[in-house]
Amino acid sequence: MTENPQQQPASNPELPTQYVPAEVEGKLYERWVDRGYFEADAKSEKPPFAVVIPPPNVTGSLHLGHAFEHTLIDAVTRRKRMQGYETLWQPGMDHAGIATQNVVERELAKDGKSRHDLGREAFVERVWRWKAESGGQISGQMRRLGDGVDWSRERFTMDEGLSQAVQTIFKKLYDDELIYRAERIINWCPRCLTAISDIEVDYQDDDGELVSLKYGDGEDSLVVATTRAETMLGDTAVAVHPDDARYAHLVGRRIKLPLTDRTIPVVADEHVDPEFGTGAVKVTPAHDPNDFEIGRRHDLPNITVMDERAVITVPGPFQGLDRMEARSAIVAALRAEGRIVAEKRPYSHSVGHCSRCKTTIEPRLSMQWWVKVGPLAQAAGDAVRDGRVAIHPKEMEPRYFAWVDNLRDWCISRQLWWGHRIPVWYGPDGEMVCVGPGEEPPTGEGWTQDTDVLDTWFSSGLWPFSTLGWPERTESLEKFYPNSVLITGYDILFFWVARMMMFGLYAMDGTPPFHTIALHGMVRDEFGKKMSKSFGNAVNPLDWMDTYGSDAVRFTLARGANPGVDVPIGESWVQGSRNFANKVWNATRFAMMNGATVEGPLPDPADMSATDRWILSRLGAVVAEVDAYYEDYQFAKLSDALFHFAWDEVFDWYVELSKTVFFAGGEPAKVSGRVLGEVLDTTLRLLHPVIPFVTETLWTTLTGKESVVVAEWPADSGFRDAAAEREIGHLQQVVTEVRRFRADQGLQDGQKVPARLDLSGTPLAAHEAAVRQVLRLQPEGEGFQATATLPVAGATVALDLSGTIDVEAERKRLTKDLGAAEKEKAQALAKLGNEAFLAKAPDNVVDKIRGRLTKAEADIERLTAQVAALPQG
């Protein structure tokens, strides 16, 4: 009795006819968390694998950059967990000093209040309250994405343990004379009223003015150019190059500074480029970092001309003016004195802006706390040079070295109230005491604590070990430090990454914080343009998740992730990934309805068909390929390999070729059903780290087991069958050529055509039923007329196209295309036969013409065969 598996009930619980992500994603994620799948056990004897999350700001929400990075980290950690590692993905958030303080200050402003109305203690309490009520919404969004983090270990850069770590390392650095207090030039935000780090400065081209000014008179005069005329009030010198003969007579002399009653010296300094502009530059040590260094070399005074709000403080007609107002007023006054030699408006130049409030930053001389980074940066460079830390891709190493080898001392103090307060007390007689954890601060009249807080990057630089309990030698620290890999964007290689390297090596006795730094690029729109609200191309990934599901967003991001390269992404690509998830769902559902099973051992290869052996051979190769790509952080390549294997080879070829076996039933159907179950089981496990939700639903239904999250990662079986791969490759060639011919004749995919197959002399005789099934070819039947005969790869396929096409119109079209191909071939041969052309043409041009020749010859062969196959009139 012949069985028809299509008519049998599924051996597994039925799957819905459609996959609806919104109905399963949230429930699945909570189940994973409730069962503790993502929790890491420091007592485990499994080998450790640890990754930290780049801590998002407590004020933040999930953007595409987060979704991209988190997808890559989650894929790596899910795979390692399946491989049997004790896997820790450490979550947490950054207190984000300036950003968080700005949020709360804006709330206060709605009630007409400022932080000063509350006072420091009450304001900080208000920020903590905001954090509890409104902060950290990104945590919920991370759950939407499917982040497999250990929520039981969630940390915050200002929680008690991390605060102790901050105080400990500050004290240690201070005692080792690696932290000091000094007056230096810093980036100052007149709106936020604090120093800000280089990474918090956004540079953009602004239209300003370039004004050339004459200093001095007669032979004692020279011309300088500036975009910041207001700073001339603080000039304390003019600098020229020592070898510039034009100004040799002025070096060492003093000239009159316009609009003031001061004279300033002309100094010779090698920093000046004699070829740029006039070769003379104004020196304002208190308002420019380069000028500050010139001032130090020549012992120049530092004159600050603006207050913290960028208002002019110099007595006289400009006092009290904002810097922009003063700029116009000073230029007008200089013009009235005949001191303006040239003006250029508009003059586009790069200007730094506060990344938080967009205010133009002001370089400003200020008393701040600094880290002496020289020895720390040296250690951070050496750890990469000697191989203790690998940077991936390796091409990024020179950028890393260029940064750490030239790192300047780091300003770590911020004039804020929200953050880690600097643990230094000042006494009434100039005393200064740094207080470590457990130490009592000095008390008594006149003793006060420093009012500044530490740069946010100071605490986040401790993240890989402070989150594990340092300075205590905890079980977690012993188990999971150093981290296995840091996956992060190349844009913060110089800031967060370098700081973690410096602090980790310093605090952990020369042990770096991670073995590998895997750098990815930035997410851009589908045209390669940076995503920005101001550009109108920013995308909320949650909107795409709502529409297409989290798996679709994740797969799109992973498929674009080449190491160190920016990632373009558009909605149409997410739609394509949604289609892939649906294909996986529908094909798996069909397979399970038609006998796919994981029950029992795999049949002996001798009992398998060539199609069965082919797909198992390909499966082993794909497992090995995906493993190699994971180890090289080639997310795009591994995703692409899985996409084409699943969609093309498993679903479009193996399932289609096996349908006749399943429909016929019997022992061959059981064998193929077990093979198909094995292939689906393995493929779903391979796909799981990138698309976890749909694979969890399908795999648990297919296998009846607990969860693919804790399933074993597939191993390469080692099974290879070159003969079966050649045989099915031959079959694919036949099918592909006949499909192309059908398409060229304008036949619909599902249109059935009578055909005679002659497969003798090929290894395909056993596949005639499958070939007919896939190509929609009916038996010859009575009255069969071979109106088109196709010789394909040693086989012959005769088709009866009578009544299905206009033969003469088709012959005319094919003849025209054949003529065009022959003309293309002749032109390519002529160029390649021209020695003069070959001698002059670039290699890429010659290669392109050779490619055109190859294509033309293939087209001629194909079109000639198609014309010959047409019925003769």
PDB file of N, CA, C and O in Angstrom, residues 703-723:
ATOM      1  N   THR A 703      11.750  19.187  17.390  1.00  0.00           N
ATOM      2  CA  THR A 703      12.476  18.201  18.203  1.00  0.00           C
ATOM      3  C   THR A 703      11.731  17.791  19.458  1.00  0.00           C
ATOM      4  O   THR A 703      12.032  16.742  20.045  1.00  0.00           O
ATOM      5  N   GLY A 704      10.794  18.626  19.912  1.00  0.00           N
ATOM      6  CA  GLY A 704      10.126  18.349  21.174  1.00  0.00           C
ATOM      7  C   GLY A 704      10.996  18.615  22.384  1.00  0.00           C
ATOM      8  O   GLY A 704      10.631  18.270  23.521  1.00  0.00           O
ATOM      9  N   LYS A 705      12.158  19.238  22.177  1.00  0.00           N
ATOM     10  CA  LYS A 705      13.077  19.499  23.279  1.00  0.00           C
ATOM     11  C   LYS A 705      12.826  20.877  23.885  1.00  0.00           C
ATOM     12  O   LYS A 705      12.055  21.675  23.374  1.00  0.00           O
ATOM     13  N   GLU A 706      13.560  21.147  24.983  1.00  0.00           N
ATOM     14  CA  GLU A 706      13.274  22.301  25.837  1.00  0.00           C
ATOM     15  C   GLU A 706      13.484  23.644  25.138  1.00  0.00           C
ATOM     16  O   GLU A 706      12.587  24.477  25.089  1.00  0.00           O
ATOM     17  N   SER A 707      14.660  23.876  24.606  1.00  0.00           N
ATOM     18  CA  SER A 707      14.959  25.175  24.000  1.00  0.00           C
ATOM     19  C   SER A 707      16.226  25.086  23.169  1.00  0.00           C
ATOM     20  O   SER A 707      17.211  24.460  23.583  1.00  0.00           O
ATOM     21  N   VAL A 708      16.215  25.746  22.025  1.00  0.00           N
ATOM     22  CA  VAL A 708      17.416  25.790  21.195  1.00  0.00           C
ATOM     23  C   VAL A 708      18.481  26.676  21.830  1.00  0.00           C
ATOM     24  O   VAL A 708      19.660  26.567  21.510  1.00  0.00           O
ATOM     25  N   VAL A 709      18.082  27.562  22.758  1.00  0.00           N
ATOM     26  CA  VAL A 709      19.051  28.429  23.438  1.00  0.00           C
ATOM     27  C   VAL A 709      20.123  27.589  24.134  1.00  0.00           C
ATOM     28  O   VAL A 709      21.301  27.959  24.158  1.00  0.00           O
ATOM     29  N   VAL A 710      19.720  26.465  24.708  1.00  0.00           N
ATOM     30  CA  VAL A 710      20.653  25.612  25.434  1.00  0.00           C
ATOM     31  C   VAL A 710      20.931  24.313  24.686  1.00  0.00           C
ATOM     32  O   VAL A 710      21.441  23.354  25.259  1.00  0.00           O
ATOM     33  N   ALA A 711      20.602  24.295  23.400  1.00  0.00           N
ATOM     34  CA  ALA A 711      20.923  23.130  22.583  1.00  0.00           C
ATOM     35  C   ALA A 711      22.413  23.127  22.257  1.00  0.00           C
ATOM     36  O   ALA A 711      23.108  24.130  22.421  1.00  0.00           O
ATOM     37  N   GLU A 712      22.884  22.013  21.783  1.00  0.00           N
ATOM     38  CA  GLU A 712      24.303  21.892  21.438  1.00  0.00           C
ATOM     39  C   GLU A 712      24.561  22.511  20.068  1.00  0.00           C
ATOM     40  O   GLU A 712      23.796  22.302  19.126  1.00  0.00           O
ATOM     41  N   TRP A 713      25.625  23.292  19.990  1.00  0.00           N
ATOM     42  CA  TRP A 713      25.987  23.891  18.708  1.00  0.00           C
ATOM     43  C   TRP A 713      26.401  22.788  17.728  1.00  0.00           C
ATOM     44  O   TRP A 713      27.117  21.858  18.104  1.00  0.00           O
ATOM     45  N   PRO A 714      25.967  22.865  16.480  1.00  0.00           N
ATOM     46  CA  PRO A 714      26.296  21.793  15.527  1.00  0.00           C
ATOM     47  C   PRO A 714      27.798  21.657  15.307  1.00  0.00           C
ATOM     48  O   PRO A 714      28.524  22.650  15.247  1.00  0.00           O
ATOM     49  N   ALA A 715      28.227  20.427  15.185  1.00  0.00           N
ATOM     50  CA  ALA A 715      29.618  20.147  14.844  1.00  0.00           C
ATOM     51  C   ALA A 715      29.657  19.592  13.427  1.00  0.00           C
ATOM     52  O   ALA A 715      28.707  18.941  12.975  1.00  0.00           O
ATOM     53  N   ASP A 716      30.729  19.867  12.746  1.00  0.00           N
ATOM     54  CA  ASP A 716      30.907  19.315  11.404  1.00  0.00           C
ATOM     55  C   ASP A 716      30.991  17.802  11.515  1.00  0.00           C
ATOM     56  O   ASP A 716      31.875  17.253  12.178  1.00  0.00           O
ATOM     57  N   SER A 717      30.053  17.117  10.872  1.00  0.00           N
ATOM     58  CA  SER A 717      30.011  15.652  10.952  1.00  0.00           C
ATOM     59  C   SER A 717      31.193  15.007  10.249  1.00  0.00           C
ATOM     60  O   SER A 717      31.509  13.840  10.495  1.00  0.00           O
ATOM     61  N   GLY A 718      31.833  15.768   9.382  1.00  0.00           N
ATOM     62  CA  GLY A 718      32.918  15.192   8.602  1.00  0.00           C
ATOM     63  C   GLY A 718      32.433  14.424   7.387  1.00  0.00           C
ATOM     64  O   GLY A 718      33.234  13.975   6.555  1.00  0.00           O
ATOM     65  N   PHE A 719      31.106  14.274   7.257  1.00  0.00           N
ATOM     66  CA  PHE A 719      30.565  13.519   6.127  1.00  0.00           C
ATOM     67  C   PHE A 719      30.682  14.357   4.855  1.00  0.00           C
ATOM     68  O   PHE A 719      30.181  15.485   4.784  1.00  0.00           O
ATOM     69  N   ARG A 720      31.364  13.818   3.860  1.00  0.00           N
ATOM     70  CA  ARG A 720      31.466  14.452   2.552  1.00  0.00           C
ATOM     71  C   ARG A 720      31.249  13.383   1.496  1.00  0.00           C
ATOM     72  O   ARG A 720      31.750  12.254   1.628  1.00  0.00           O
ATOM     73  N   ASP A 721      30.529  13.722   0.462  1.00  0.00           N
ATOM     74  CA  ASP A 721      30.283  12.787  -0.634  1.00  0.00           C
ATOM     75  C   ASP A 721      30.454  13.546  -1.930  1.00  0.00           C
ATOM     76  O   ASP A 721      29.505  14.159  -2.450  1.00  0.00           O
ATOM     77  N   ALA A 722      31.676  13.527  -2.443  1.00  0.00           N
ATOM     78  CA  ALA A 722      31.979  14.286  -3.652  1.00  0.00           C
ATOM     79  C   ALA A 722      31.186  13.767  -4.842  1.00  0.00           C
ATOM     80  O   ALA A 722      30.746  14.546  -5.698  1.00  0.00           O
ATOM     81  N   ALA A 723      30.984  12.435  -4.898  1.00  0.00           N
ATOM     82  CA  ALA A 723      30.241  11.868  -6.024  1.00  0.00           C
ATOM     83  C   ALA A 723      28.795  12.363  -6.018  1.00  0.00           C
ATOM     84  O   ALA A 723      28.238  12.726  -7.074  1.00  0.00           O
TER      85      ALA A 723
END
